[in-house]
Amino acid sequence: MIKSLTPEIKYVGVDDLDLDLFESQYDVPEGMSYNSYVILDDKVAVMDTVDARKAADWLENLEEALGGRKPDYLVVQHMEPDHSGAILELTQRYPDIRIIATAKALTFLGQFFDGRTFNTTAVKEGDTLELGAHTLQFILATMVHWPEVMVTFDRKDKVLFAADAFGKFGALSKCGYFGEEDDDWACEARRYYFNICGKYGAPVQVLLKKVLPLAPAVIAPLHGPILRENLGEYVGLYQTWSSYGVETEGVFVACASIHGGTMVAAEKMKEILLAKGCPKVALADLTRDDQAEAVEDAFRYGKMVLLAASYDGGLFSPAYSFIHTLQMKAWQKRKVALVENGTWAPSAGKVMKELFGAMKDVEIVGDLVTIHSRMKDSDLPALEALADAILQ
Ligand code: FEO
């Protein structure tokens, strides 16, 4: 499916609608897009390839867009396999093509395609590539979200090729190539951002400071729709997300319950919070709901109540895995309140305190509430007090 961003810049990417898990870990119920673009000027530049799973479809799109011309350059902004998976096929089909990438990306190229020889040129911050009317300016995007990443700004049409930044889960045939059928970009963009780039807030801030003064008119990411309207809204969300700011006022209640008893307390906690005037309460079952969505909500709200069962003298593993993932994603500037459940030797609270206590800029508020097997009326004052503590 070829779409024109501008008269000379075409979208030639592909959708992947039969992918079970992106990165072998993230649910993608609406599929995934691997975006790629071609710039047709005196010289022809291809902007990234796609995942090997869809190489044949992509080459077909590319050939159609090329209309019999041969590409001069392949700009590799990101070497992760979802974007570099068709490099070999492309270079075999067009052996004179020159790969333009950072020196670090060229090192990775050698790792992924051991023993192959490519025509390459390494570029660094601020280097440019003249295609004719179009001049491409390269901007390092180190750790957004690999170390070799760069983004590219087309000075003529003011298109920012943004690599993984401003990406989103979901196939473009579902949301529209320009997001025209996307009524909530933030939902899957937020889940994508925090799970993939969440740890790298500072590098994202550095990148925003470099690219925003260029005043891009179009943002062309490697996943998700091409953005060309309301760019301020998307940039504003990226400013909030990358600075670990609070996007939505409210409380996220996360629960890991074995036999349902802890979940009853979680639902009660939600009811108490709403009764006390909390503007929004989101509740997740960590044993069954998508963990990536729970991670997203933990970042979206500034406050969290975590209720978990004890298990094997420690913490029930869905809660352990969730906290560990938050720690990996540099969850910070947040408050958390804790509830443990246990029948004979409650142990979840101690582990949760240790894990959150080791995290930077995370405050544990209120007193740990301990439930013995099933929530009772006698537990309600402690839950009320904990709700007051998190809402303060
Ligand atoms: Fe879309 Fe970091 O790869």
XYZ file of C-alpha atoms and ligand atoms in Angstrom:
395
model
C 0.000 0.000 0.000
C 1.704 3.180 -1.201
C 0.699 6.562 0.222
C 2.120 9.989 -0.558
C 3.307 12.083 2.366
C 4.420 14.811 -0.048
C 4.806 14.701 -3.844
C 8.254 13.094 -3.586
C 7.988 11.149 -0.323
C 6.044 7.895 -0.363
C 5.081 5.456 2.364
C 6.061 1.931 1.303
C 5.759 0.118 4.643
C 3.777 -2.989 5.493
C 1.264 -4.212 8.039
C 1.736 -7.393 10.027
C -1.662 -8.733 10.981
C -0.621 -12.256 11.914
C 2.037 -11.405 14.481
C 1.260 -13.012 17.852
C 3.601 -10.964 20.060
C 5.680 -7.922 19.111
C 9.231 -8.383 20.423
C 7.981 -11.809 21.557
C 6.352 -10.092 24.543
C 3.696 -7.507 23.651
C 0.156 -8.338 22.585
C -0.775 -6.616 19.347
C -4.492 -7.311 18.876
C -4.652 -4.753 16.058
C -1.441 -5.990 14.415
C 1.694 -3.956 13.851
C 3.067 -1.741 11.112
C 6.670 -1.664 9.963
C 6.939 1.730 8.333
C 9.329 2.535 5.522
C 9.509 5.474 3.147
C 11.129 6.350 -0.146
C 12.230 9.814 -1.281
C 12.229 10.223 -5.064
C 14.553 13.067 -6.019
C 17.586 13.293 -8.350
C 18.882 10.621 -6.028
C 16.549 8.068 -4.441
C 16.705 7.283 -0.740
C 14.904 4.446 1.030
C 14.239 5.159 4.704
C 14.680 1.866 6.621
C 13.525 -1.607 5.640
C 11.056 -3.816 7.530
C 10.842 -7.023 9.527
C 11.973 -10.088 7.567
C 8.491 -11.536 8.064
C 7.140 -9.021 5.539
C 10.176 -8.462 3.290
C 8.486 -9.753 0.132
C 5.429 -7.482 0.523
C 7.679 -4.519 1.249
C 9.884 -5.094 -1.801
C 6.754 -5.207 -3.920
C 5.609 -1.830 -2.507
C 9.053 -0.369 -2.978
C 9.367 -1.496 -6.593
C 5.992 -0.029 -7.388
C 6.944 3.309 -5.815
C 10.297 3.316 -7.590
C 8.593 2.963 -10.977
C 11.645 1.382 -12.558
C 14.232 3.587 -10.831
C 17.003 2.195 -8.675
C 17.545 3.422 -5.117
C 20.867 5.149 -4.451
C 20.742 5.083 -0.658
C 19.279 3.060 2.159
C 19.145 5.181 5.293
C 19.196 2.844 8.296
C 17.983 4.820 11.282
C 17.590 1.812 13.559
C 19.177 -1.634 13.289
C 16.623 -3.537 15.377
C 15.388 -6.467 13.270
C 11.853 -5.119 12.905
C 13.444 -2.461 10.671
C 16.581 -4.099 9.349
C 15.137 -7.496 8.472
C 15.065 -6.864 4.716
C 18.489 -5.243 4.265
C 19.979 -8.347 2.714
C 17.200 -8.776 0.153
C 17.371 -5.088 -0.745
C 21.126 -5.031 -1.209
C 21.037 -8.242 -3.229
C 18.426 -6.744 -5.525
C 20.240 -3.395 -5.788
C 23.936 -4.191 -5.276
C 25.070 -0.582 -5.885
C 22.922 0.821 -3.075
C 24.832 2.623 -0.301
C 23.823 2.216 3.325
C 23.845 5.440 5.341
C 23.876 4.895 9.110
C 25.706 5.789 12.294
C 29.036 4.084 12.964
C 27.414 2.144 15.794
C 24.651 0.949 13.465
C 27.267 -0.238 10.992
C 28.885 -2.269 13.785
C 25.512 -3.864 14.481
C 25.057 -4.441 10.729
C 28.163 -6.622 10.824
C 26.780 -8.551 13.787
C 23.436 -9.236 12.153
C 24.858 -10.021 8.687
C 28.164 -11.661 9.525
C 30.457 -12.184 6.539
C 28.467 -9.923 4.180
C 29.955 -6.893 2.491
C 27.922 -3.733 2.033
C 28.629 -0.266 0.588
C 28.379 1.941 3.630
C 28.874 5.515 4.767
C 28.872 6.403 8.455
C 27.204 9.649 9.437
C 27.244 11.621 12.652
C 25.252 14.378 14.325
C 24.403 17.171 11.889
C 25.722 15.466 8.761
C 23.605 15.944 5.664
C 22.875 14.012 2.501
C 21.930 15.885 -0.673
C 19.377 14.123 -2.846
C 18.666 17.069 -5.174
C 15.892 19.333 -3.928
C 15.823 17.389 -0.671
C 18.542 17.630 1.944
C 18.467 15.058 4.695
C 19.851 16.096 8.069
C 20.830 13.364 10.513
C 20.227 13.774 14.231
C 21.449 11.252 16.787
C 18.715 9.668 18.881
C 20.959 7.627 21.137
C 18.985 5.202 23.343
C 15.649 5.935 21.709
C 15.679 3.126 22.143
C 18.921 1.480 21.036
C 22.320 3.209 21.092
C 22.801 3.374 17.325
C 19.561 5.195 16.516
C 19.358 8.411 14.555
C 16.395 10.323 13.173
C 16.341 12.233 9.912
C 14.908 15.626 9.016
C 14.029 16.437 5.426
C 14.664 20.159 5.139
C 12.558 20.658 2.018
C 9.262 19.149 3.132
C 9.952 19.423 6.885
C 9.310 15.726 7.438
C 10.836 14.259 10.571
C 11.594 10.569 10.112
C 11.399 9.752 13.801
C 12.549 6.115 14.085
C 10.759 4.473 17.057
C 9.758 7.835 18.554
C 6.048 8.645 18.139
C 5.408 4.989 17.316
C 2.307 3.039 18.175
C 1.103 -0.545 18.258
C -1.424 -1.449 15.569
C -1.566 -1.922 11.815
C -2.169 1.137 9.628
C -4.989 -0.601 7.776
C -6.816 -0.505 11.133
C -6.196 3.104 12.168
C -5.612 4.804 8.814
C -2.231 5.622 7.302
C -2.516 9.180 8.561
C -4.519 8.156 11.613
C -7.765 9.214 9.983
C -9.649 6.327 11.612
C -7.771 6.560 14.898
C -9.977 8.055 17.597
C -7.486 7.467 20.419
C -3.854 7.599 19.260
C -2.626 7.927 22.840
C -4.032 4.589 24.025
C -1.738 2.290 22.061
C 0.996 4.921 21.638
C 1.251 5.163 25.418
C 1.415 1.372 25.878
C 4.093 1.288 23.168
C 6.052 4.216 24.628
C 6.257 3.089 28.252
C 6.970 -0.543 27.518
C 9.572 0.140 24.847
C 11.019 3.577 25.625
C 9.885 4.034 29.243
C 13.362 3.571 30.638
C 14.775 6.176 28.287
C 12.950 9.331 29.314
C 16.118 11.433 29.487
C 17.289 10.469 25.975
C 13.792 11.188 24.644
C 13.942 14.639 26.258
C 17.327 15.242 24.614
C 15.893 14.244 21.252
C 12.838 16.504 21.637
C 15.097 19.471 22.426
C 16.985 18.868 19.190
C 14.106 18.225 16.804
C 11.361 20.578 17.976
C 13.232 23.769 16.961
C 13.246 22.368 13.418
C 9.432 22.753 13.436
C 8.544 19.526 11.628
C 5.315 19.630 9.638
C 5.044 15.841 9.446
C 6.273 13.149 11.846
C 6.923 9.851 10.091
C 7.622 7.149 12.690
C 8.679 3.546 12.102
C 5.423 2.242 13.609
C 1.931 3.645 13.660
C 0.272 6.387 11.663
C 2.042 9.254 9.940
C 1.312 12.358 11.997
C 0.618 15.635 10.202
C -2.168 17.281 12.199
C -2.326 18.380 15.828
C 1.383 17.712 16.249
C 1.368 19.835 19.411
C -0.889 17.292 21.090
C 1.462 14.374 20.373
C 4.531 16.391 21.325
C 2.824 17.457 24.559
C 2.172 13.835 25.488
C 5.784 12.943 24.701
C 6.951 15.799 26.939
C 4.798 14.464 29.798
C 5.735 10.822 29.269
C 9.466 11.368 28.877
C 9.645 13.602 31.963
C 7.697 10.999 34.005
C 4.962 13.552 34.572
C 1.410 12.622 35.571
C -0.856 12.453 32.534
C -4.161 11.689 34.277
C -5.227 12.579 37.809
C -6.394 9.472 39.624
C -5.218 6.204 41.138
C -4.210 2.946 39.521
C -5.237 -0.087 41.602
C -3.298 -3.217 40.669
C -4.101 -6.592 42.152
C -2.537 -10.049 42.143
C -5.029 -12.418 43.720
C -4.768 -16.220 43.849
C -8.265 -17.309 44.875
C -10.160 -14.039 44.551
C -9.935 -12.789 48.136
C -7.375 -10.087 47.397
C -9.418 -8.972 44.377
C -12.441 -8.362 46.622
C -10.261 -5.992 48.628
C -9.047 -4.331 45.411
C -12.591 -3.714 44.267
C -13.407 -2.322 47.696
C -10.375 -0.045 47.472
C -11.619 1.265 44.129
C -15.051 1.942 45.662
C -13.500 3.748 48.651
C -11.269 5.906 46.431
C -14.170 6.941 44.219
C -16.336 7.669 47.271
C -13.593 9.934 48.586
C -13.690 11.954 45.355
C -10.820 10.457 43.398
C -11.497 11.613 39.805
C -10.543 8.329 38.169
C -9.642 4.832 39.370
C -8.330 2.171 36.988
C -8.250 -1.414 38.238
C -6.110 -4.195 36.757
C -5.937 -7.899 37.486
C -2.220 -8.635 37.236
C -2.881 -12.349 36.880
C -4.978 -12.080 33.726
C -4.853 -8.608 32.219
C -2.114 -7.553 29.826
C 0.906 -6.655 31.956
C 2.040 -4.095 29.367
C -1.240 -2.266 29.905
C -0.718 -2.349 33.662
C 2.749 -0.856 33.170
C 1.189 1.846 30.984
C -1.366 2.706 33.682
C 1.276 2.748 36.405
C 2.978 5.534 34.443
C -0.215 7.272 33.381
C -1.358 7.972 36.942
C 0.779 9.453 39.683
C -0.526 7.137 42.389
C -0.903 3.388 42.713
C -2.346 0.955 45.243
C -0.910 -2.536 44.876
C -2.667 -5.453 46.532
C -0.975 -8.841 46.391
C -1.167 -12.301 47.838
C 1.683 -13.998 49.646
C 3.169 -17.116 48.078
C 5.981 -19.520 49.012
C 7.126 -17.245 51.802
C 7.373 -14.291 49.403
C 5.284 -12.390 46.868
C 2.835 -13.932 44.385
C 4.767 -13.986 41.112
C 2.444 -11.844 38.912
C 2.985 -8.970 41.368
C 6.720 -9.682 41.532
C 6.994 -9.680 37.758
C 4.995 -6.441 37.536
C 7.178 -4.603 40.068
C 10.325 -5.955 38.424
C 9.111 -4.625 35.063
C 8.363 -1.219 36.602
C 11.878 -1.166 38.025
C 13.321 -2.045 34.590
C 11.290 0.748 32.994
C 12.594 3.303 35.529
C 9.173 3.927 37.093
C 9.635 7.037 39.212
C 8.110 10.205 40.674
C 5.224 8.100 41.943
C 3.478 7.199 45.214
C 2.443 3.652 46.062
C 0.332 2.161 48.865
C 0.467 -1.533 49.702
C -1.956 -4.260 50.782
C -0.874 -7.839 51.412
C -2.940 -10.960 51.891
C -1.877 -14.166 53.635
C -3.550 -17.036 55.439
C -0.867 -18.145 57.887
C 2.323 -16.094 57.369
C 1.703 -12.975 55.232
C 4.962 -12.254 53.397
C 3.997 -10.188 50.329
C 4.293 -6.808 52.059
C 7.916 -7.268 53.096
C 8.950 -8.129 49.533
C 6.938 -5.274 48.005
C 8.488 -2.806 50.457
C 11.986 -4.027 49.600
C 11.377 -3.824 45.855
C 9.757 -0.378 45.863
C 12.186 0.865 48.519
C 15.069 0.197 46.128
C 13.486 2.288 43.361
C 14.514 5.883 42.790
C 11.966 8.548 43.655
C 9.157 6.148 44.603
C 7.421 6.905 47.903
C 5.586 4.236 49.855
C 2.703 5.988 51.622
C 0.479 4.911 54.504
C 0.785 1.780 56.631
C 0.907 -1.636 55.011
C -2.540 -3.223 55.307
C -2.602 -6.956 56.019
C -5.647 -9.043 55.151
C -5.939 -12.549 56.527
C -7.489 -14.770 53.825
C -10.638 -12.707 53.254
C -11.402 -9.012 53.722
C -13.618 -8.410 56.768
C -15.482 -5.391 58.055
C -12.719 -5.014 60.601
C -10.263 -4.379 57.710
C -12.227 -1.420 56.378
C -10.804 1.297 58.657
C -7.257 0.354 57.577
C -8.261 0.395 53.888
C -9.951 3.784 54.395
C -6.803 5.142 56.035
C -4.676 3.806 53.199
C -6.971 5.468 50.668
C -6.610 8.765 52.558
C -2.822 8.373 52.489
C -2.628 7.787 48.746
C -5.061 10.607 47.981
C -3.215 13.153 50.129
Fe 10.744 -0.675 16.152
Fe 13.274 -0.433 18.419
O 12.330 -1.155 16.968
